[in-house]
Coordinates of N, CA and C in Angstrom, one line a residue:
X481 N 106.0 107.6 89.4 CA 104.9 106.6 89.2 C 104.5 105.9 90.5
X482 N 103.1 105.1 90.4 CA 102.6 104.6 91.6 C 104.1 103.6 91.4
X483 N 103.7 102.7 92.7 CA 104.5 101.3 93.0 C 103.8 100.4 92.0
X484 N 102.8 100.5 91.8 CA 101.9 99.5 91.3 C 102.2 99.4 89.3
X485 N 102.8 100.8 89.2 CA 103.2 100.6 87.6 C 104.2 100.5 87.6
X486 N 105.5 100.9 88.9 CA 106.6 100.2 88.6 C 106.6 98.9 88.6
X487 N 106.0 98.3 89.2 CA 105.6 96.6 89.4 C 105.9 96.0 88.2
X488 N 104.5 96.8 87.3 CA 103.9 96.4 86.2 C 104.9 96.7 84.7
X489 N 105.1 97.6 84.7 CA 106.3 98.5 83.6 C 107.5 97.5 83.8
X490 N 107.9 97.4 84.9 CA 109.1 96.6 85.4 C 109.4 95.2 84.6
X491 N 108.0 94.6 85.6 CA 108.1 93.1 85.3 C 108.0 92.8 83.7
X492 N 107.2 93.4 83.0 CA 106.5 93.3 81.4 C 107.9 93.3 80.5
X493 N 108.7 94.7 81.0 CA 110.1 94.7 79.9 C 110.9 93.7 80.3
X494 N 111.3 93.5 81.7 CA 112.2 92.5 82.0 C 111.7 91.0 81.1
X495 N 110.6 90.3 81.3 CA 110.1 89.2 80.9 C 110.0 89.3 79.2
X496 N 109.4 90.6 78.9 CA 109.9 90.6 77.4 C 111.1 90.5 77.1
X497 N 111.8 90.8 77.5 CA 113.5 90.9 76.8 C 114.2 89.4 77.8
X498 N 113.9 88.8 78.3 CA 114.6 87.4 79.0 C 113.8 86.2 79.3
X499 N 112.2 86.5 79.6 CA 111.7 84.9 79.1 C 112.2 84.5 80.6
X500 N 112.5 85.1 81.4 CA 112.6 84.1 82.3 C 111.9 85.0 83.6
X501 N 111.1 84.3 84.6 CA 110.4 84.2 85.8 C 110.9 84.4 86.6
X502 N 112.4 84.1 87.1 CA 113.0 84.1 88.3 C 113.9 85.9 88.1
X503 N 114.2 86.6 86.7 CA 114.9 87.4 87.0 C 113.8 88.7 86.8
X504 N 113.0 88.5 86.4 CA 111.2 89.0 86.7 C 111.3 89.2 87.7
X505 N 111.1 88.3 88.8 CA 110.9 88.8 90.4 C 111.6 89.4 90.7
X506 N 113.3 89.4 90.8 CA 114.3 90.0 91.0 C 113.5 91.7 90.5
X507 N 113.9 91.9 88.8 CA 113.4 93.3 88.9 C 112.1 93.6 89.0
X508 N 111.6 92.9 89.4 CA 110.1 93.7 90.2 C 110.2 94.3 91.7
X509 N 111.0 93.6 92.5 CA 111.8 93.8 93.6 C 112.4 95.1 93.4
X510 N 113.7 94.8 92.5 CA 114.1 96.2 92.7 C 113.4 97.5 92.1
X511 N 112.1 97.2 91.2 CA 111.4 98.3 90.8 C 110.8 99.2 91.9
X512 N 111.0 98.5 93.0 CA 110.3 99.7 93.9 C 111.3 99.6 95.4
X513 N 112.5 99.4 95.2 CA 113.7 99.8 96.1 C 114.2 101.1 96.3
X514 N 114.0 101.9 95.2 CA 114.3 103.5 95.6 C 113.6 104.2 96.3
X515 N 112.8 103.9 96.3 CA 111.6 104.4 97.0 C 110.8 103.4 98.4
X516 N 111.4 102.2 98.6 CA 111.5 101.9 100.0 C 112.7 102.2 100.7
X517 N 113.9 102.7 100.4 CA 114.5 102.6 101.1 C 114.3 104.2 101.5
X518 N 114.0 105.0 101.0 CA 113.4 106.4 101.7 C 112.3 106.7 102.7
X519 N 112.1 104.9 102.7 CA 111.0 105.2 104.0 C 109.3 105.7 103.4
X520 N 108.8 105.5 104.4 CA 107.3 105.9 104.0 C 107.1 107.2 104.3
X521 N 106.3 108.1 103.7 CA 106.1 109.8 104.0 C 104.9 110.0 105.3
X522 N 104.4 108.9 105.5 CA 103.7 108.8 107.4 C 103.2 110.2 107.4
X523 N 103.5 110.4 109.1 CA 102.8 111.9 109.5 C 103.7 113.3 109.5
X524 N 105.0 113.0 108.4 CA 106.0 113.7 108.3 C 106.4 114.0 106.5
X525 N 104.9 114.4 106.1 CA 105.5 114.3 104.7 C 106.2 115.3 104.0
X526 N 106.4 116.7 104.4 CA 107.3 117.4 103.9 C 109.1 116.9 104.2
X527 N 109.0 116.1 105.1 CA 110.5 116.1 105.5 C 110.8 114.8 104.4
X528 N 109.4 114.1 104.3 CA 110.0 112.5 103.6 C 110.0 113.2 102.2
X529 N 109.5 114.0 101.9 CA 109.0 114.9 100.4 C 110.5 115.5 100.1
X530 N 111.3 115.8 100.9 CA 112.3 116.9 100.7 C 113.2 115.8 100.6
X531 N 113.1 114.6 100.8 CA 114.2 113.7 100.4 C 113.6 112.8 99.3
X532 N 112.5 112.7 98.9 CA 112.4 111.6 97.8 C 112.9 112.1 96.4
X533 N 113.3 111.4 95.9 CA 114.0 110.8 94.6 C 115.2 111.6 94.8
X534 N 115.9 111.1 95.9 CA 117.6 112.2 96.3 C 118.4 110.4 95.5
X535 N 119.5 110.2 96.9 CA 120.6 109.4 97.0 C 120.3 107.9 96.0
X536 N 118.7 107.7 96.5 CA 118.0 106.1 96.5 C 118.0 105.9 94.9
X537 N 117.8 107.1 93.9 CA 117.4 107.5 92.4 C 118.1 108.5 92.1
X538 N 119.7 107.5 92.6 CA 121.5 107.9 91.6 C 121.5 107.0 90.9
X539 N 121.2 106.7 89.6 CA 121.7 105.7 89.0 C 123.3 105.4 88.9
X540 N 124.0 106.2 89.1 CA 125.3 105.8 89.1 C 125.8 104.9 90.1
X541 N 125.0 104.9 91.4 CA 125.0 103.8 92.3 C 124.5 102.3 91.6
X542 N 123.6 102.2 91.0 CA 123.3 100.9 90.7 C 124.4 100.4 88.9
X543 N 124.6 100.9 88.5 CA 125.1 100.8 87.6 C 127.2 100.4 88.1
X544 N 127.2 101.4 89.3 CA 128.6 101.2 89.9 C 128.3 99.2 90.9
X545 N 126.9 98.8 90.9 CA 126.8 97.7 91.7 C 127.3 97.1 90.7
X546 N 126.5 96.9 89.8 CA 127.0 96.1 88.6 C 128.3 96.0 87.8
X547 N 128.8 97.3 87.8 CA 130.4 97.6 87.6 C 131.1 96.3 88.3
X548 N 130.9 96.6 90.0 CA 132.1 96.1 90.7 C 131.5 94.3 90.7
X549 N 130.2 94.2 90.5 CA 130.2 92.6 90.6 C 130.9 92.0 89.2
X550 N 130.1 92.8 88.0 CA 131.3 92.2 86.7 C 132.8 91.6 87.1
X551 N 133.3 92.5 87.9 CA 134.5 93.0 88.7 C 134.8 91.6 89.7
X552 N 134.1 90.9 89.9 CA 134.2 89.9 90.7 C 134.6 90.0 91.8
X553 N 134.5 91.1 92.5 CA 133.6 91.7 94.1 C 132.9 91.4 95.1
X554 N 131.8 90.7 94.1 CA 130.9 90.5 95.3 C 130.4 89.3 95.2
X555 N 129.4 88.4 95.7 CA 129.4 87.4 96.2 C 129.2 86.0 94.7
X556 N 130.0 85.1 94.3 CA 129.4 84.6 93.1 C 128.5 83.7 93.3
X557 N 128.1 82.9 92.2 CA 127.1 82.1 92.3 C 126.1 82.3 91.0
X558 N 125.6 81.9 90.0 CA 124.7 82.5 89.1 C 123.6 82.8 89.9
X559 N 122.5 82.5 90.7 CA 121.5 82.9 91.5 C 121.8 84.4 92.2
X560 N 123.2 84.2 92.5 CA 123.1 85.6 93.4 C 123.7 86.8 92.4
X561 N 124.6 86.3 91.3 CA 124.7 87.1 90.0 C 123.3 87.5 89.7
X562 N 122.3 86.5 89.5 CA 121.2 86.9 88.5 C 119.9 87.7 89.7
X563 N 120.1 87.9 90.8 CA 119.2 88.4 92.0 C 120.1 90.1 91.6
X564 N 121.3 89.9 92.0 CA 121.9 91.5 92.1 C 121.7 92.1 90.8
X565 N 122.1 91.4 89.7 CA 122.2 92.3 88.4 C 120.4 92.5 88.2
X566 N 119.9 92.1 88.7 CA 118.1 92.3 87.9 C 117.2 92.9 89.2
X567 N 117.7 93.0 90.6 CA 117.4 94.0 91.2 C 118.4 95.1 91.1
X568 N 119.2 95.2 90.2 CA 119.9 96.9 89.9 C 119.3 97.1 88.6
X569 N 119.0 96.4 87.7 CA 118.0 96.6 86.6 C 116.4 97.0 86.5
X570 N 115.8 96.1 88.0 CA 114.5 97.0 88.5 C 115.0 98.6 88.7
X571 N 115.9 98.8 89.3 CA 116.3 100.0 90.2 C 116.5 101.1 89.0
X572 N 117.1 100.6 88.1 CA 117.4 101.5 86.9 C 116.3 101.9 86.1
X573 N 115.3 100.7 85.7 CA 114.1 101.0 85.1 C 113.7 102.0 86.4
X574 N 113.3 101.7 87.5 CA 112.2 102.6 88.1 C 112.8 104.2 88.0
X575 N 114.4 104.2 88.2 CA 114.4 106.0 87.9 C 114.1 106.3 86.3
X576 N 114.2 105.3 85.5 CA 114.0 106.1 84.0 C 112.6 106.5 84.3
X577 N 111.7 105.4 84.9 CA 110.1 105.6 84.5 C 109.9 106.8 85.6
X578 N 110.4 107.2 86.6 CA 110.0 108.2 87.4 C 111.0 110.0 86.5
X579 N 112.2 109.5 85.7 CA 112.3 110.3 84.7 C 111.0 111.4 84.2
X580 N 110.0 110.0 83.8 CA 109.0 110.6 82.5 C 107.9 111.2 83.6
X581 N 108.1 111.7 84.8 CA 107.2 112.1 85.7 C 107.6 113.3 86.9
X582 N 108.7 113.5 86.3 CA 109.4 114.0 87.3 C 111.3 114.3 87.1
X583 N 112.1 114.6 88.1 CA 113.1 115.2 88.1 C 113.9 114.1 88.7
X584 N 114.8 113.5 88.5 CA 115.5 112.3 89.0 C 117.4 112.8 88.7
X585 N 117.8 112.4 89.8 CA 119.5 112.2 89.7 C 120.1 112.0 88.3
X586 N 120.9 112.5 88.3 CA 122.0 112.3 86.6 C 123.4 111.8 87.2
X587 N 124.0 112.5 86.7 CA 125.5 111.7 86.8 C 125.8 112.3 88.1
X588 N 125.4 113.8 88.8 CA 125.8 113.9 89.9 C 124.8 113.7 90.6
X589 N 124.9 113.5 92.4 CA 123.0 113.1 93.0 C 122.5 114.8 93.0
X590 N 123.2 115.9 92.9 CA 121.9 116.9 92.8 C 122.3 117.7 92.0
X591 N 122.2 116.9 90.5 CA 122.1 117.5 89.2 C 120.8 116.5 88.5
X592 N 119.7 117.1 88.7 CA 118.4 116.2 88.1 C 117.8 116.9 86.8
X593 N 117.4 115.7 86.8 CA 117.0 115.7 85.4 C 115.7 114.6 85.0
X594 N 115.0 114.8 83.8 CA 113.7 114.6 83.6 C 112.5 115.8 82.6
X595 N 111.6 114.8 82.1 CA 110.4 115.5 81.8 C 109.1 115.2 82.3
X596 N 108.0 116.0 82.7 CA 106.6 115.5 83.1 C 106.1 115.4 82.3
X597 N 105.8 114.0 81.7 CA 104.8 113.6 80.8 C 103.8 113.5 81.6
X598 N 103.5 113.3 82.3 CA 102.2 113.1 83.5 C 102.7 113.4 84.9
X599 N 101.3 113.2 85.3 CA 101.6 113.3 86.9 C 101.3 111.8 87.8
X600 N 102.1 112.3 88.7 CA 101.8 110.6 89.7 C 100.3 110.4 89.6
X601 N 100.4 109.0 89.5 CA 98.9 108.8 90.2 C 97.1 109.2 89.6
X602 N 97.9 110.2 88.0 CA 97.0 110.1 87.0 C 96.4 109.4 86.2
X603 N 95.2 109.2 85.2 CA 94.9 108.6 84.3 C 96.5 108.8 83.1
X604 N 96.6 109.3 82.8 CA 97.6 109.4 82.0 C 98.4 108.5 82.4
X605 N 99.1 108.1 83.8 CA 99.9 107.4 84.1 C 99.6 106.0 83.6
X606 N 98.6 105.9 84.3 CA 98.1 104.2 83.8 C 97.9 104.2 82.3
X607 N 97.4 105.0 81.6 CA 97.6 105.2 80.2 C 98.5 104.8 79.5
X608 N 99.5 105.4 80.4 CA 101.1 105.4 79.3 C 101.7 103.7 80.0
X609 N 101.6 103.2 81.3 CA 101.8 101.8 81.4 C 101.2 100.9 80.7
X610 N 99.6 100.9 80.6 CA 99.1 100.2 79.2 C 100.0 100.3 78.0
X611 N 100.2 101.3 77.4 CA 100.8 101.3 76.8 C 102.3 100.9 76.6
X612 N 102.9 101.4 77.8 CA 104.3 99.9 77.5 C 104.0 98.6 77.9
X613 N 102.8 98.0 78.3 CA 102.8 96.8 78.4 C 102.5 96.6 76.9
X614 N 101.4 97.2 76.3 CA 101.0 97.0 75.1 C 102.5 96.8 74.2
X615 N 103.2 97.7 73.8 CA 104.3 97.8 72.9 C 105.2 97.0 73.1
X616 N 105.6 96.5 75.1 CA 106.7 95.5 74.9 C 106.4 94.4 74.7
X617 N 104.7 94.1 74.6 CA 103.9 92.9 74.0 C 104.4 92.6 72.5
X618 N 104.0 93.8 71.6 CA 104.3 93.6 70.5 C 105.5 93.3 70.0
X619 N 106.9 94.2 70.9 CA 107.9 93.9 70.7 C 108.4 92.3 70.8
X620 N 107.7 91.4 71.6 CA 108.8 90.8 72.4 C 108.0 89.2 70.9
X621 N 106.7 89.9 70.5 CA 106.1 89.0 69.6 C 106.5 88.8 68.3
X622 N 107.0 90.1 67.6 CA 108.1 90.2 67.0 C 108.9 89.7 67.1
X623 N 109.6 89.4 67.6 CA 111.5 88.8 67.8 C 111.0 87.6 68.3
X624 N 109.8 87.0 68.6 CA 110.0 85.5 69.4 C 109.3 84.9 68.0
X625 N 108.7 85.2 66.7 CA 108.3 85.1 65.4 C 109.9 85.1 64.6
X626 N 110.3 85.5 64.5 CA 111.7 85.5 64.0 C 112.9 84.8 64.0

């Protein structure tokens, strides 16, 4: 997906499911961490191409962050609890949503996995983001009526 629907996909579920602003920014942040930390594809794009969606889009790395902070590891504080666990929850949404577009890391980093519902950077894409903005709209109107 562009950066611009992980933004968007990102921020819409997080806020639907927690109502709060501050852990919003968090996973909007980390919605598009896997893919900065690989660097931009510049005037070298087969080499940046042969490494995108490797190490950065393991979920087991973000899911192992969260392991060892439960773990009381790493630094406390609820602010810095609520920054790490919801930028490893951007990071986790963005490999599911790059999942539905592509081939992404599983339990090993080069055993991938995925379907192409679309392609990057298509109408379709923005289609199907309307559309989870639309659905976590309805969801979250649902349960806040209840």
């Amino acid at each position: 997906m562009k950066w611009v629907n992980h933004e968007i996909v990102t921020g819409v579920i997080v806020y639907g499911a927690t109502g709060d602003l501050l852990s919003t920014a968090f996973s909007m942040a980390g919605a598009i961490f896997p893919d900065k930390v690989e660097g931009r594809p510049g005037a070298n794009y087969w080499s940046w191409r042969a490494r995108h969606r490797g190490w950065s889009h393991w979920p087991v790395i973000y899911i192992a962050i969260l392991a060892i902070m439960q773990l009381g590891f790493l630094p406390q504080g609820a602010d810095v609890e609520k920054g790490v666990t919801f930028i490893a929850v951007g990071a986790l949404l963005h490999i599911a949503e790059d999942a539905l577009c592509g081939k992404v890391p599983f339990l090993f980093p080069w055993q991938k996995v995925g379907i192409k519902l679309f392609t990057v950077g298509s109408v379709t894409e923005y289609l199907f983001s309307m559309a989870a903005v639309i659905v976590t709209y309805i969801i979250h109107v649902q349960f806040m009526i209840k």
